[in-house]
Coordinates of C-alpha atoms and ligand atoms in Angstrom, one line a residue:
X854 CA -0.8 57.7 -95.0
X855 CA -3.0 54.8 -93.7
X856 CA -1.6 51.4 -93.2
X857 CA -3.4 50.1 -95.7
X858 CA -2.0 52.8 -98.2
X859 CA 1.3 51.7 -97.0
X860 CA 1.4 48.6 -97.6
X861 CA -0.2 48.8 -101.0
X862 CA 2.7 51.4 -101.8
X863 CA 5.2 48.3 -101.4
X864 CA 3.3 45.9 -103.8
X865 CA 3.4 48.6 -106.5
X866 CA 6.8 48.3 -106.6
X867 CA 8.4 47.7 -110.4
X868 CA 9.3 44.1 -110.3
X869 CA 13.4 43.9 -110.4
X870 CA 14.2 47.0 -108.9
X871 CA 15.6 46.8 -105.6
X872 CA 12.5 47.8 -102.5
X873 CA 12.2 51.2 -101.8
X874 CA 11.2 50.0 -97.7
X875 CA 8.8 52.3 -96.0
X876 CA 10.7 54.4 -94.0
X877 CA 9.0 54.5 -91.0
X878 CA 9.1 50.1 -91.2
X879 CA 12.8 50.8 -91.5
X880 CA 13.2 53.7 -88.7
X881 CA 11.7 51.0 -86.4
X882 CA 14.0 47.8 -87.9
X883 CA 17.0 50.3 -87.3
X884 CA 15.6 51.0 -83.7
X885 CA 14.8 47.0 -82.9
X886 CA 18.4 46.2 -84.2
X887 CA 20.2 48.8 -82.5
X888 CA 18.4 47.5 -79.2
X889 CA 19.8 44.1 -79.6
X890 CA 22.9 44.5 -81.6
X891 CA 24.2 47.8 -79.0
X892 CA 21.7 47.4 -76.0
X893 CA 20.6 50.4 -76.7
X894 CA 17.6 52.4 -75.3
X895 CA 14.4 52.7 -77.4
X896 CA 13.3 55.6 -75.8
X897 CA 16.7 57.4 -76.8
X898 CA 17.6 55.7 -80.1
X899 CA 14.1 56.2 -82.0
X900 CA 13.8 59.6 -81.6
X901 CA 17.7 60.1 -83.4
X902 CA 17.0 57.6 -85.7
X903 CA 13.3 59.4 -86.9
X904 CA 15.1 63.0 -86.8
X905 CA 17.8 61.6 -89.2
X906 CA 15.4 60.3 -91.4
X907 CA 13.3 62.8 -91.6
X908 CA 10.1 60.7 -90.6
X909 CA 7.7 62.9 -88.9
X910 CA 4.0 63.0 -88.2
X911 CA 1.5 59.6 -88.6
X912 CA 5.3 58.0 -90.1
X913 CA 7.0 58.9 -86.6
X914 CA 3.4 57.8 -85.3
X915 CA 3.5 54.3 -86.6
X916 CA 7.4 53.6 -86.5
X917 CA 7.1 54.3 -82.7
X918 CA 4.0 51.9 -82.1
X919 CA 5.5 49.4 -83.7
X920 CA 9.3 49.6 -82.5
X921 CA 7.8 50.2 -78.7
X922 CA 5.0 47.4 -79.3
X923 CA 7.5 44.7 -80.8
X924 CA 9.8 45.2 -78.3
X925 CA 7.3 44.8 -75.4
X926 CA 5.4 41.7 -77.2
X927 CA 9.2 40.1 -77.7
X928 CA 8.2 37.1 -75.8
X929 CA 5.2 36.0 -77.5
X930 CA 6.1 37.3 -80.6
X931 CA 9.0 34.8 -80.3
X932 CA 7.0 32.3 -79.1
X933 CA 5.0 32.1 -82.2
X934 CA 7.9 32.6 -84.6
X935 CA 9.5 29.7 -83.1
X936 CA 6.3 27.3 -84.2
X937 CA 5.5 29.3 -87.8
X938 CA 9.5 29.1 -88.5
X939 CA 9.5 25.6 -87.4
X940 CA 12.6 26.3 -85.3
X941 CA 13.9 28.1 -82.4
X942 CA 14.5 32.0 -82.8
X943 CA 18.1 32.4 -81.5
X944 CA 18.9 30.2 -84.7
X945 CA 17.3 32.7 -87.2
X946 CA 20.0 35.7 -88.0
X947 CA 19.3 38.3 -86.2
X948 CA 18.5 40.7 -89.3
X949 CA 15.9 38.4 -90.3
X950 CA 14.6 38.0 -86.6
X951 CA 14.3 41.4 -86.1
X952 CA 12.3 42.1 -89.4
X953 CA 10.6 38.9 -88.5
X954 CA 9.1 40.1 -85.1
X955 CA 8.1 43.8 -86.7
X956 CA 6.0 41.8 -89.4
X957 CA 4.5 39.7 -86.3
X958 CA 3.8 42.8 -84.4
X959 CA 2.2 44.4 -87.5
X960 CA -0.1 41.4 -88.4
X961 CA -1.2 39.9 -84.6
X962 CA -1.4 43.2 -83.1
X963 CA -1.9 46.4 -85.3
X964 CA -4.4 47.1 -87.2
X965 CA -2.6 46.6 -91.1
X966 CA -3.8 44.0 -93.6
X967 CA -1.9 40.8 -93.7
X968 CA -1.1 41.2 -96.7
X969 CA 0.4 44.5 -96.6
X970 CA 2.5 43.3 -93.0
X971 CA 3.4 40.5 -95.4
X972 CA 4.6 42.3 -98.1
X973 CA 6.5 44.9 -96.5
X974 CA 8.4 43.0 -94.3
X975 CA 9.3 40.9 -96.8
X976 CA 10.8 44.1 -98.7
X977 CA 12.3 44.8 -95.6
X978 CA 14.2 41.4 -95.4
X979 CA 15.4 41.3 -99.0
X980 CA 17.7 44.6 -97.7
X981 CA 18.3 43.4 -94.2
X982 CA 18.5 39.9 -94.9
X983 CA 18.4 39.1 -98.6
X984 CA 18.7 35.1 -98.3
X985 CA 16.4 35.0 -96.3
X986 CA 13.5 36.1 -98.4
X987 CA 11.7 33.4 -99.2
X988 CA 12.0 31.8 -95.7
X989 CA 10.6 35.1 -94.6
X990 CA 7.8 35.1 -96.9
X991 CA 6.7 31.6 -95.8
X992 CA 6.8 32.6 -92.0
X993 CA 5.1 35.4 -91.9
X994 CA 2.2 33.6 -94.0
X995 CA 2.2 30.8 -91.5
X996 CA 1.4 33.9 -88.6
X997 CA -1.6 35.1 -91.1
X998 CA -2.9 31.5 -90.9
X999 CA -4.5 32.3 -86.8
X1000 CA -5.3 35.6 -85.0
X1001 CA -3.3 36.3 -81.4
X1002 CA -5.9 35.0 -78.8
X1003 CA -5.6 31.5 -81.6
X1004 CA -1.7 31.8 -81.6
X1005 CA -1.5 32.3 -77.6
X1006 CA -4.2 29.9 -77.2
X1007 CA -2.4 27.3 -78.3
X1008 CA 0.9 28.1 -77.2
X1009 CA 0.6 29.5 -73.4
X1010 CA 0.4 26.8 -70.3
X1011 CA -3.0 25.9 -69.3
X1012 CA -4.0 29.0 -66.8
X1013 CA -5.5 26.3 -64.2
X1014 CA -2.6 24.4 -64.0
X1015 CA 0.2 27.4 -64.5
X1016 CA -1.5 30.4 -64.1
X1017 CA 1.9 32.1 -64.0
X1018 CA 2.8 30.7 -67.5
X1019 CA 0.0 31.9 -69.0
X1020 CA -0.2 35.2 -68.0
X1021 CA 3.5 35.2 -69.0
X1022 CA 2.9 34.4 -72.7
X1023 CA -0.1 35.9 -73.2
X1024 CA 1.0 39.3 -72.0
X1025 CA 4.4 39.0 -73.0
X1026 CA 6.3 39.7 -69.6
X1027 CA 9.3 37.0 -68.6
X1028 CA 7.3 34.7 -65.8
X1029 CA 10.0 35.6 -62.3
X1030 CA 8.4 39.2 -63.0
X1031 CA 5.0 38.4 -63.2
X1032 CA 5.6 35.9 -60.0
X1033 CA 7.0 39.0 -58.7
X1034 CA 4.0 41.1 -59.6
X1035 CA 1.3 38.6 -58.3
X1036 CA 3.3 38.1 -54.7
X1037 CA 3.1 42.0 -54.5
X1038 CA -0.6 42.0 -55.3
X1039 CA -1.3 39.5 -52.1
X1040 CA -1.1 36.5 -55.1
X1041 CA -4.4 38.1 -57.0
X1042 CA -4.4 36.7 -60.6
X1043 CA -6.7 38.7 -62.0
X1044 CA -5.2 41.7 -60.7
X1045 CA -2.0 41.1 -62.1
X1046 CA -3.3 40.3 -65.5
X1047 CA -5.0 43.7 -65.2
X1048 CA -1.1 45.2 -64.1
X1049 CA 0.6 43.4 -66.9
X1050 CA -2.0 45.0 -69.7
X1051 CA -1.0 48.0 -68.6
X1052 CA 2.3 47.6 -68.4
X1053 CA 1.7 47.1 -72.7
X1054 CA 0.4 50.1 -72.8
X1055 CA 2.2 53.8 -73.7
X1056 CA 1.9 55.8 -70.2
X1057 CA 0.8 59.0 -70.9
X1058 CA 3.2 62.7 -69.9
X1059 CA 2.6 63.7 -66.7
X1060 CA 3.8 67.6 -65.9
X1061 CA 4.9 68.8 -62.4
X1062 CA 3.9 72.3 -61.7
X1063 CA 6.7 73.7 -59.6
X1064 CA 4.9 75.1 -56.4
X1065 CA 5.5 78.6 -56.2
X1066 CA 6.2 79.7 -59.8
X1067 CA 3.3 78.2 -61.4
X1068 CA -0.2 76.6 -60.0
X1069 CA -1.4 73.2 -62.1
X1070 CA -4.9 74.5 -62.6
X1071 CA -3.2 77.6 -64.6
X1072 CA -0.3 75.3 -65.8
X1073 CA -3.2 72.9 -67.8
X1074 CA -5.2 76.0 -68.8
X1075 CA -1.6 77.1 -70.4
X1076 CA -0.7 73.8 -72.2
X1077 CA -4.4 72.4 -73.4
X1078 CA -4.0 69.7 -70.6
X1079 CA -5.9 68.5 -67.8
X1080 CA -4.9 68.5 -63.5
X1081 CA -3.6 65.1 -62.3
X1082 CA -6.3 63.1 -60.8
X1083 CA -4.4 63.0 -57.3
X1084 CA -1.2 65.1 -56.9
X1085 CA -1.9 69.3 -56.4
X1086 CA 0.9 69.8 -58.6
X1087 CA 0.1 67.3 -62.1
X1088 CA -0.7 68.1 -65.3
X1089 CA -1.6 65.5 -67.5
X1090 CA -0.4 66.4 -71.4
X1091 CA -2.5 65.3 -74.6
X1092 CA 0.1 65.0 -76.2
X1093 CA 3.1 66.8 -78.2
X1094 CA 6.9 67.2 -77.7
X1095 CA 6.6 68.4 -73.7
X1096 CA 10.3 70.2 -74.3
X1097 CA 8.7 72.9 -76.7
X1098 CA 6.6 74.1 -73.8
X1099 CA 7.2 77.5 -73.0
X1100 CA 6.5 76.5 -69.0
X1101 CA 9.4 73.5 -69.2
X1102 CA 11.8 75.5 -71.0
X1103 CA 11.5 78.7 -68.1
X1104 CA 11.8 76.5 -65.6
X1105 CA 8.0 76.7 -63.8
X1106 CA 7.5 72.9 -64.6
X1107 CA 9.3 69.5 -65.4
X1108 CA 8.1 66.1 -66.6
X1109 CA 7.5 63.7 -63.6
X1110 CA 5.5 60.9 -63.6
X1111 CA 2.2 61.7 -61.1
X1112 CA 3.5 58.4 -58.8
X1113 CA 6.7 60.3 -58.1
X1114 CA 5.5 63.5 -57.3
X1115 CA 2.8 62.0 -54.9
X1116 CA 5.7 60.0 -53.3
X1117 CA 8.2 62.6 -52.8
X1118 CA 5.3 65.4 -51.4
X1119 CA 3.9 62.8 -48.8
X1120 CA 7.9 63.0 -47.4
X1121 CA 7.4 66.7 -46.8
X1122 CA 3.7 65.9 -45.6
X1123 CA 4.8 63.9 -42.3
X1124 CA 4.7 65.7 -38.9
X1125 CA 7.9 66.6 -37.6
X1126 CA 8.5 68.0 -34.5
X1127 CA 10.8 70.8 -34.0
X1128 CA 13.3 72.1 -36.9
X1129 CA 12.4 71.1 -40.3
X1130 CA 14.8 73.7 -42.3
X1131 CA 17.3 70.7 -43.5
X1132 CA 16.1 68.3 -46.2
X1133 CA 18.1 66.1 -48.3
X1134 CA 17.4 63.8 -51.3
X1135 CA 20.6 61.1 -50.8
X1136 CA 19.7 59.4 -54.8
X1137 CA 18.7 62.9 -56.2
X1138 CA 19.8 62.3 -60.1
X1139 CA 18.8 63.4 -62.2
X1140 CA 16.5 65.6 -60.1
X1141 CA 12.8 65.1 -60.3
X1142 CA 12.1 64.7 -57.3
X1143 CA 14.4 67.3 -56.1
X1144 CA 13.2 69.8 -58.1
X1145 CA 10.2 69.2 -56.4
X1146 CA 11.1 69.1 -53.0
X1147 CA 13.2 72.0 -53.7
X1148 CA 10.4 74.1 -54.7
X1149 CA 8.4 73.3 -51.3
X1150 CA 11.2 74.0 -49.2
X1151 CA 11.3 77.4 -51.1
X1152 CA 8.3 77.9 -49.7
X1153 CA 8.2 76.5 -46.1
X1154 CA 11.8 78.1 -45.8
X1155 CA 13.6 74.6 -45.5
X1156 CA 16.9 74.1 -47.4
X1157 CA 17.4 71.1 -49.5
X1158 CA 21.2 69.1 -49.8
X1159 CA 20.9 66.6 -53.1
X1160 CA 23.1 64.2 -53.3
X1161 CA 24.4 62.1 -56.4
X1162 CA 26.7 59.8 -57.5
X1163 CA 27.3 60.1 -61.0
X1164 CA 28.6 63.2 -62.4
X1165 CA 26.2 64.0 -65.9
X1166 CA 23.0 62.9 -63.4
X1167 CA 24.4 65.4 -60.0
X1168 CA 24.8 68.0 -63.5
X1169 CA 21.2 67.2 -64.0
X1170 CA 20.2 67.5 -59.9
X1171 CA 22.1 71.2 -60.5
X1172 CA 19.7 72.4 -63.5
X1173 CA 16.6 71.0 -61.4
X1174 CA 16.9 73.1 -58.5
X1175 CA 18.7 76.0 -59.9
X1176 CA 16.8 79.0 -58.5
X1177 CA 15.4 77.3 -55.2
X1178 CA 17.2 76.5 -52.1
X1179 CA 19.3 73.9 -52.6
X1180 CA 23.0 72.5 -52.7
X1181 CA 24.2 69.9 -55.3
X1182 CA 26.8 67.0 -53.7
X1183 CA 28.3 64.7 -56.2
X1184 CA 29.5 62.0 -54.2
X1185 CA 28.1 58.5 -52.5
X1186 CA 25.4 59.0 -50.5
X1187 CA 27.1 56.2 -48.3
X1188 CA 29.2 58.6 -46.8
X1189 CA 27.1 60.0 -44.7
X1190 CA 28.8 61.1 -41.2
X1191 CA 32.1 60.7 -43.1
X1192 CA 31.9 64.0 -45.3
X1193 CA 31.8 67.2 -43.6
X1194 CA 28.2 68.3 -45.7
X1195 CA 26.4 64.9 -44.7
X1196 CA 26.6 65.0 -41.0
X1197 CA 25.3 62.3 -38.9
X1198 CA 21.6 63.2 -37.7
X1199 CA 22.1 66.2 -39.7
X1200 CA 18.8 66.6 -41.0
X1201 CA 14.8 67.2 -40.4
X1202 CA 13.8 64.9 -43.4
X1203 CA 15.4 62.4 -45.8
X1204 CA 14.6 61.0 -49.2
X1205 CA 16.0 57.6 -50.7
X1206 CA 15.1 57.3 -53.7
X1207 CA 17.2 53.9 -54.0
X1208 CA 18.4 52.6 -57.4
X1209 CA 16.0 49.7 -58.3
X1210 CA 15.3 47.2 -60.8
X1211 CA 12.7 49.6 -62.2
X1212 CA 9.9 47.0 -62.5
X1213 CA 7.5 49.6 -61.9
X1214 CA 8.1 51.8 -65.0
X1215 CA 8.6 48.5 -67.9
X1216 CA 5.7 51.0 -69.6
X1217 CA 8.4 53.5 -70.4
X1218 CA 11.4 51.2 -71.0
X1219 CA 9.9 48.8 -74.1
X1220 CA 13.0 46.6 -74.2
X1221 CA 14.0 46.7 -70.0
X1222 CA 11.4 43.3 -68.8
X1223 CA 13.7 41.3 -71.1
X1224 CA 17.1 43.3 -69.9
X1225 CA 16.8 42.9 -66.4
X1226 CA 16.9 39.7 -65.0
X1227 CA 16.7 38.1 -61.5
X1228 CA 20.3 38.2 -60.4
X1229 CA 20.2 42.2 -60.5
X1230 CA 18.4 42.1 -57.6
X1231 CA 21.2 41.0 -54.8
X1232 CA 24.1 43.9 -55.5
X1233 CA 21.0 46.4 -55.9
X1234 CA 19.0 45.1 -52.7
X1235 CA 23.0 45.2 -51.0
X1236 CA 23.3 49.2 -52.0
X1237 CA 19.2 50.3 -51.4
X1238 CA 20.0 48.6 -47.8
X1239 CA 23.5 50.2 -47.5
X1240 CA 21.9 53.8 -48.7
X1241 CA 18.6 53.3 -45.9
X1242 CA 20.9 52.8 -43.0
X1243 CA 22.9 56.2 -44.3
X1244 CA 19.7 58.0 -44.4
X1245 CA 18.7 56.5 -40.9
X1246 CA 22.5 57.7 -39.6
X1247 CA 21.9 61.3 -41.2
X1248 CA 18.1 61.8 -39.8
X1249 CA 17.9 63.2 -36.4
X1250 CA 16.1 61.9 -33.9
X1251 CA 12.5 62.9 -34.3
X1252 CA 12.9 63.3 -37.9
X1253 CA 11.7 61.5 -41.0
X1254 CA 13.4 59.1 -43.9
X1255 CA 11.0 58.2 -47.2
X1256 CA 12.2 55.3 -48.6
X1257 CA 11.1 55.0 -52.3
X1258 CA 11.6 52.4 -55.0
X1259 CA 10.1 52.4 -58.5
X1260 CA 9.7 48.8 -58.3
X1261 CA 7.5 46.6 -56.4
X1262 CA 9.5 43.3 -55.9
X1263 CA 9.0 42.7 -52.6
X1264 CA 12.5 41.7 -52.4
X1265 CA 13.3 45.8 -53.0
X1266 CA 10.6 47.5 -51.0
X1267 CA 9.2 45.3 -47.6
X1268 CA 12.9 43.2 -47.0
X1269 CA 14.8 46.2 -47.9
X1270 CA 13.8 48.1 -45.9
X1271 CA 13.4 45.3 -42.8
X1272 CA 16.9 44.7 -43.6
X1273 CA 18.1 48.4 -43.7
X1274 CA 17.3 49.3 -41.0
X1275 CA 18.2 46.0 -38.8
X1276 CA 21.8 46.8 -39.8
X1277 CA 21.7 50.4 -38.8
X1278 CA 20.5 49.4 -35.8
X1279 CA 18.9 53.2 -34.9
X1280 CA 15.4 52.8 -33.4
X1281 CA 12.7 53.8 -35.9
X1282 CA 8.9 53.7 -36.0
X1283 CA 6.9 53.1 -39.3
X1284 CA 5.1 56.1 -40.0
X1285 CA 1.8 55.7 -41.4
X1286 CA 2.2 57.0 -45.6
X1287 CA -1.5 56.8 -46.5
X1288 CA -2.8 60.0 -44.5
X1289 CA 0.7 61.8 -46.7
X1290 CA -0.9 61.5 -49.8
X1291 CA -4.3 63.7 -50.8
X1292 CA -6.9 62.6 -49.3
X1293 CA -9.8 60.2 -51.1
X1294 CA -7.0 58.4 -52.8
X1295 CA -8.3 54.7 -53.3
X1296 CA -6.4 51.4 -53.5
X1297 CA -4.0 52.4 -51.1
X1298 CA -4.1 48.7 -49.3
X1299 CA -3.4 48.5 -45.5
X1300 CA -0.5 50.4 -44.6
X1301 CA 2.2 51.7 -42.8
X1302 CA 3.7 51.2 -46.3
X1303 CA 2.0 52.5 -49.7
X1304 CA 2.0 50.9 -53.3
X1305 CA 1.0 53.0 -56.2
X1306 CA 0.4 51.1 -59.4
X1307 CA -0.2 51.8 -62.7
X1308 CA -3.6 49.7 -63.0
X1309 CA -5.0 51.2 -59.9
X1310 CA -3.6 54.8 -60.0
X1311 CA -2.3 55.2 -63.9
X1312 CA 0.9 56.0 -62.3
X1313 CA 4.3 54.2 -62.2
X1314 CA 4.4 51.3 -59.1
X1315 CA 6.0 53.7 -56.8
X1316 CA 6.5 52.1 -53.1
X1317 CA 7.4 54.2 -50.0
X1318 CA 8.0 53.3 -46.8
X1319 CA 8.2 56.3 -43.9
X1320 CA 10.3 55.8 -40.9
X1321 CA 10.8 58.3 -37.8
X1322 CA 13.6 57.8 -36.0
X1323 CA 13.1 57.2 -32.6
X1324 CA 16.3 58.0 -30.8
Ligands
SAM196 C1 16.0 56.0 -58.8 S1 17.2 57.1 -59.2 C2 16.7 58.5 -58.4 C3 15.7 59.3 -59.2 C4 15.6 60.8 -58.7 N1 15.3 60.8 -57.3 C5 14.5 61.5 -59.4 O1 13.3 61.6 -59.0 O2 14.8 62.0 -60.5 C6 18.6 56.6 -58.2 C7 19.8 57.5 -58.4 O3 20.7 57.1 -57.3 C8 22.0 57.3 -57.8 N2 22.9 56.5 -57.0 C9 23.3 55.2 -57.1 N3 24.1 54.9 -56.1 C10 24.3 56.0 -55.3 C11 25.0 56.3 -54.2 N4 25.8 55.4 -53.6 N5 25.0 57.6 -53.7 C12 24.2 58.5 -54.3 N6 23.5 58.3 -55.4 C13 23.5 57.1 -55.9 C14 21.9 56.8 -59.3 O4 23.0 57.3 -60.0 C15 20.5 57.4 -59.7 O5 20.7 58.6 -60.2

């Protein structure tokens, strides 16, 4: 069914009878909702909700564009109710808000007739919201009155004087992270207006092929995909549920973005002198990149200790590696030298893979730019520093620690790790990450420390830092 088609379905209703609403409008209203009403996740809660409803195909298509596109446009989409509704949005109820910013999304963004954005959600709101009805209908005509770049034109800060404040509203990200962006891109503007378009867009599936058990240049052959532009072992997908794959489900690859496998293989990449049979992964859940590492070490005869916190996600860490050489800890990585199976300087090589804000990977989580907010940052910054100085403690001397963040923020990648490894107070040396990861890779700055980004590499803004203990 075509938008158009869709909408012209609604306006044939029989007048009186109560709106059969498109079901895929309502699968994503019950998906918006259920984000704000239950925090929930959209990633998780779409999926059940289409399944339950039986929407599948272009329907699933469509709901899933627009719940994932509303939910990452909130801010301007708000920004230009608040002026068409003539008042502010956290004093419209939030059924009416809700079907409010779907009908926004559908008429500034996609590609459906006003009038059938119009009509629709104005079906919508006579089930979700039924007094609200007319106040609907006149709001979402005020929207069809000017097209986005007129809406943001005349809502968003003059870009001379607060360049920050545009950006911000234009491409609907809450201004302390694009400050935090721009101060991670050496203050470049223009770069991070390229960063925050991306960061609107879907990101596509990115296989691992497990080294060992299946080689990516067979492994895209096998699923109709193509090998990642950087690491050995990606696959990029086309598309489709990656679950039914026959090579997911035996266990010869898993779903990793490209960014994570490149930064957990440069780990095992750094020289080493000496033993380099012990490996552990002290943040492993739930097991990406220790299904990775676990597969090399099958290989180069090195055994790999995971460690996690929470119980479902060291479950996970135990499906990842099952098969390879590898042992499953569920317990705090900050005990290192105080459990008998973490020993202090214990190990050849160590990954942190430290609990972030995840401001690298808002493409994946629609709702999680408006979630987080700036005072996550000091109890996460106290534990990533905590679990760096435990990974110094269990390195040997001569041996390696990756420190890894899927976020930029400065705060959580350069002072974390100054910080971390002040307090441990073991000597350490910055090892140089660029010449870990394949060779020819552009946009890799100046080093010792690398930053992957989605605009430059199309993968998640993974940071590591390498540090050799020195004595
Ligand atoms: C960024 S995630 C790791 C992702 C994982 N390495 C992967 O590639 O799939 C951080 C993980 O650290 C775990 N974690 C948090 N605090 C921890 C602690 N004190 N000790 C061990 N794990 C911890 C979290 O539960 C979470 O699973």
């Amino acid at each position: 069914m075509t938008a158009h088609a869709r909408g012209g379905q609604q306006s044939r209703r029989p007048a009186g009878r109560r709106p059969a609403v498109d079901p895929a409008r309502f699968a994503a209203y019950e998906a918006v909702a259920a984000v704000h009403r239950d925090d929930a996740y959209a990633n998780l809660v779409l999926p059940s909700i289409l399944r339950e409803r039986d929407v599948r195909g272009r329907d699933a298509a469509f709901a899933t564009e627009l719940t994932y596109g509303a939910l990452r446009s909130l801010g301007t989409l708000d920004a230009v109710l608040a002026v068409a509704a003539g008042r502010e949005v956290e004093r419209i109820d939030p059924p009416a808000r809700d079907a409010l910013r779907l009908g926004a999304y559908q008429i500034l963004y996609m590609r459906v007739p006003a009038h059938a954005a119009v009509s629709s959600t104005v079906d919508l709101v006579r089930v979700v919201a039924p007094g609200a009805t007319g106040f609907a209908n006149a709001v979402l005509r005020e929207i069809t009155t000017r097209d986005l770049d007129t809406w943001v034109g005349e809502l968003a800060p003059d870009y001379e004087t607060d360049p920050v404040g545009n950006l911000a509203l234009a491409y609907s990200h809450p201004q302390w992270i694009v400050r935090a962006f721009q101060e991670a891109l050496g203050g470049d503007l223009d770069e991070t207006a390229r960063l925050l378009i991306e960061d609107n867009q879907a990101p596509g599936v990115h296989l691992c092929a497990r080294p060992g058990r299946v080689d990516a240049v067979e492994l895209a052959d096998e699923v109709g995909g193509a090998p990642g532009a950087f690491s050995p072992y990606t696959v990029y997908l086309p598309g489709g549920a990656p679950g039914d794959l026959a090579a997911i489900r035996d266990g010869r690859a898993h779903v990793q973005d490209e960014g994570s496998q490149l930064v957990a293989a440069a780990l095992v990449e750094a020289p080493v002198e000496g033993s380099d049979a012990r490996w552990l992964d002290l943040c492993a859940g739930p097991g990406g990149k220790a299904g990775l590492l676990a597969a090399i070490a099958a290989q180069r005869g090195a055994h790999l200790t995971a460690v996690e916190v929470t119980a479902h996600r060291a479950d996970l860490v135990s499906q990842a590696v099952r098969g390879f050489p590898a042992t499953v800890l569920h317990t705090d990585g900050r005990t290192v030298g105080r459990d008998a199976d973490l020993p202090e300087q214990g190990f050849d090589r160590v990954l942190v893979d430290a609990p972030c804000t995840g401001l690298g990977a808002l493409r994946r989580r629609p709702e999680a730019r408006w979630r987080r907010q700036p005072s996550d940052l000091p109890p996460l910054t106290r534990l990533q520093r905590e679990l760096l100085t435990a990974a110094l403690r269990a390195v040997r001397p001569g041996g390696v620690v990756g420190y890894v963040t899927c976020s930029p923020h400065t705060v959580e990648t350069h002072v974390s790790v100054t910080e971390g490894t002040r307090r441990a107070d073991i000597a350490v040396d910055f090892v140089d990450a660029r010449p870990l990861l394949p060779a020819g890779m552009p946009g890799l700055g100046t080093g010792p420390t690398v930053q992957l980004w989605p605009h430059r590499h199309g993968t998640d803004a993974m940071f590591l830092a390498v540090l050799r203990r020195t004595s």
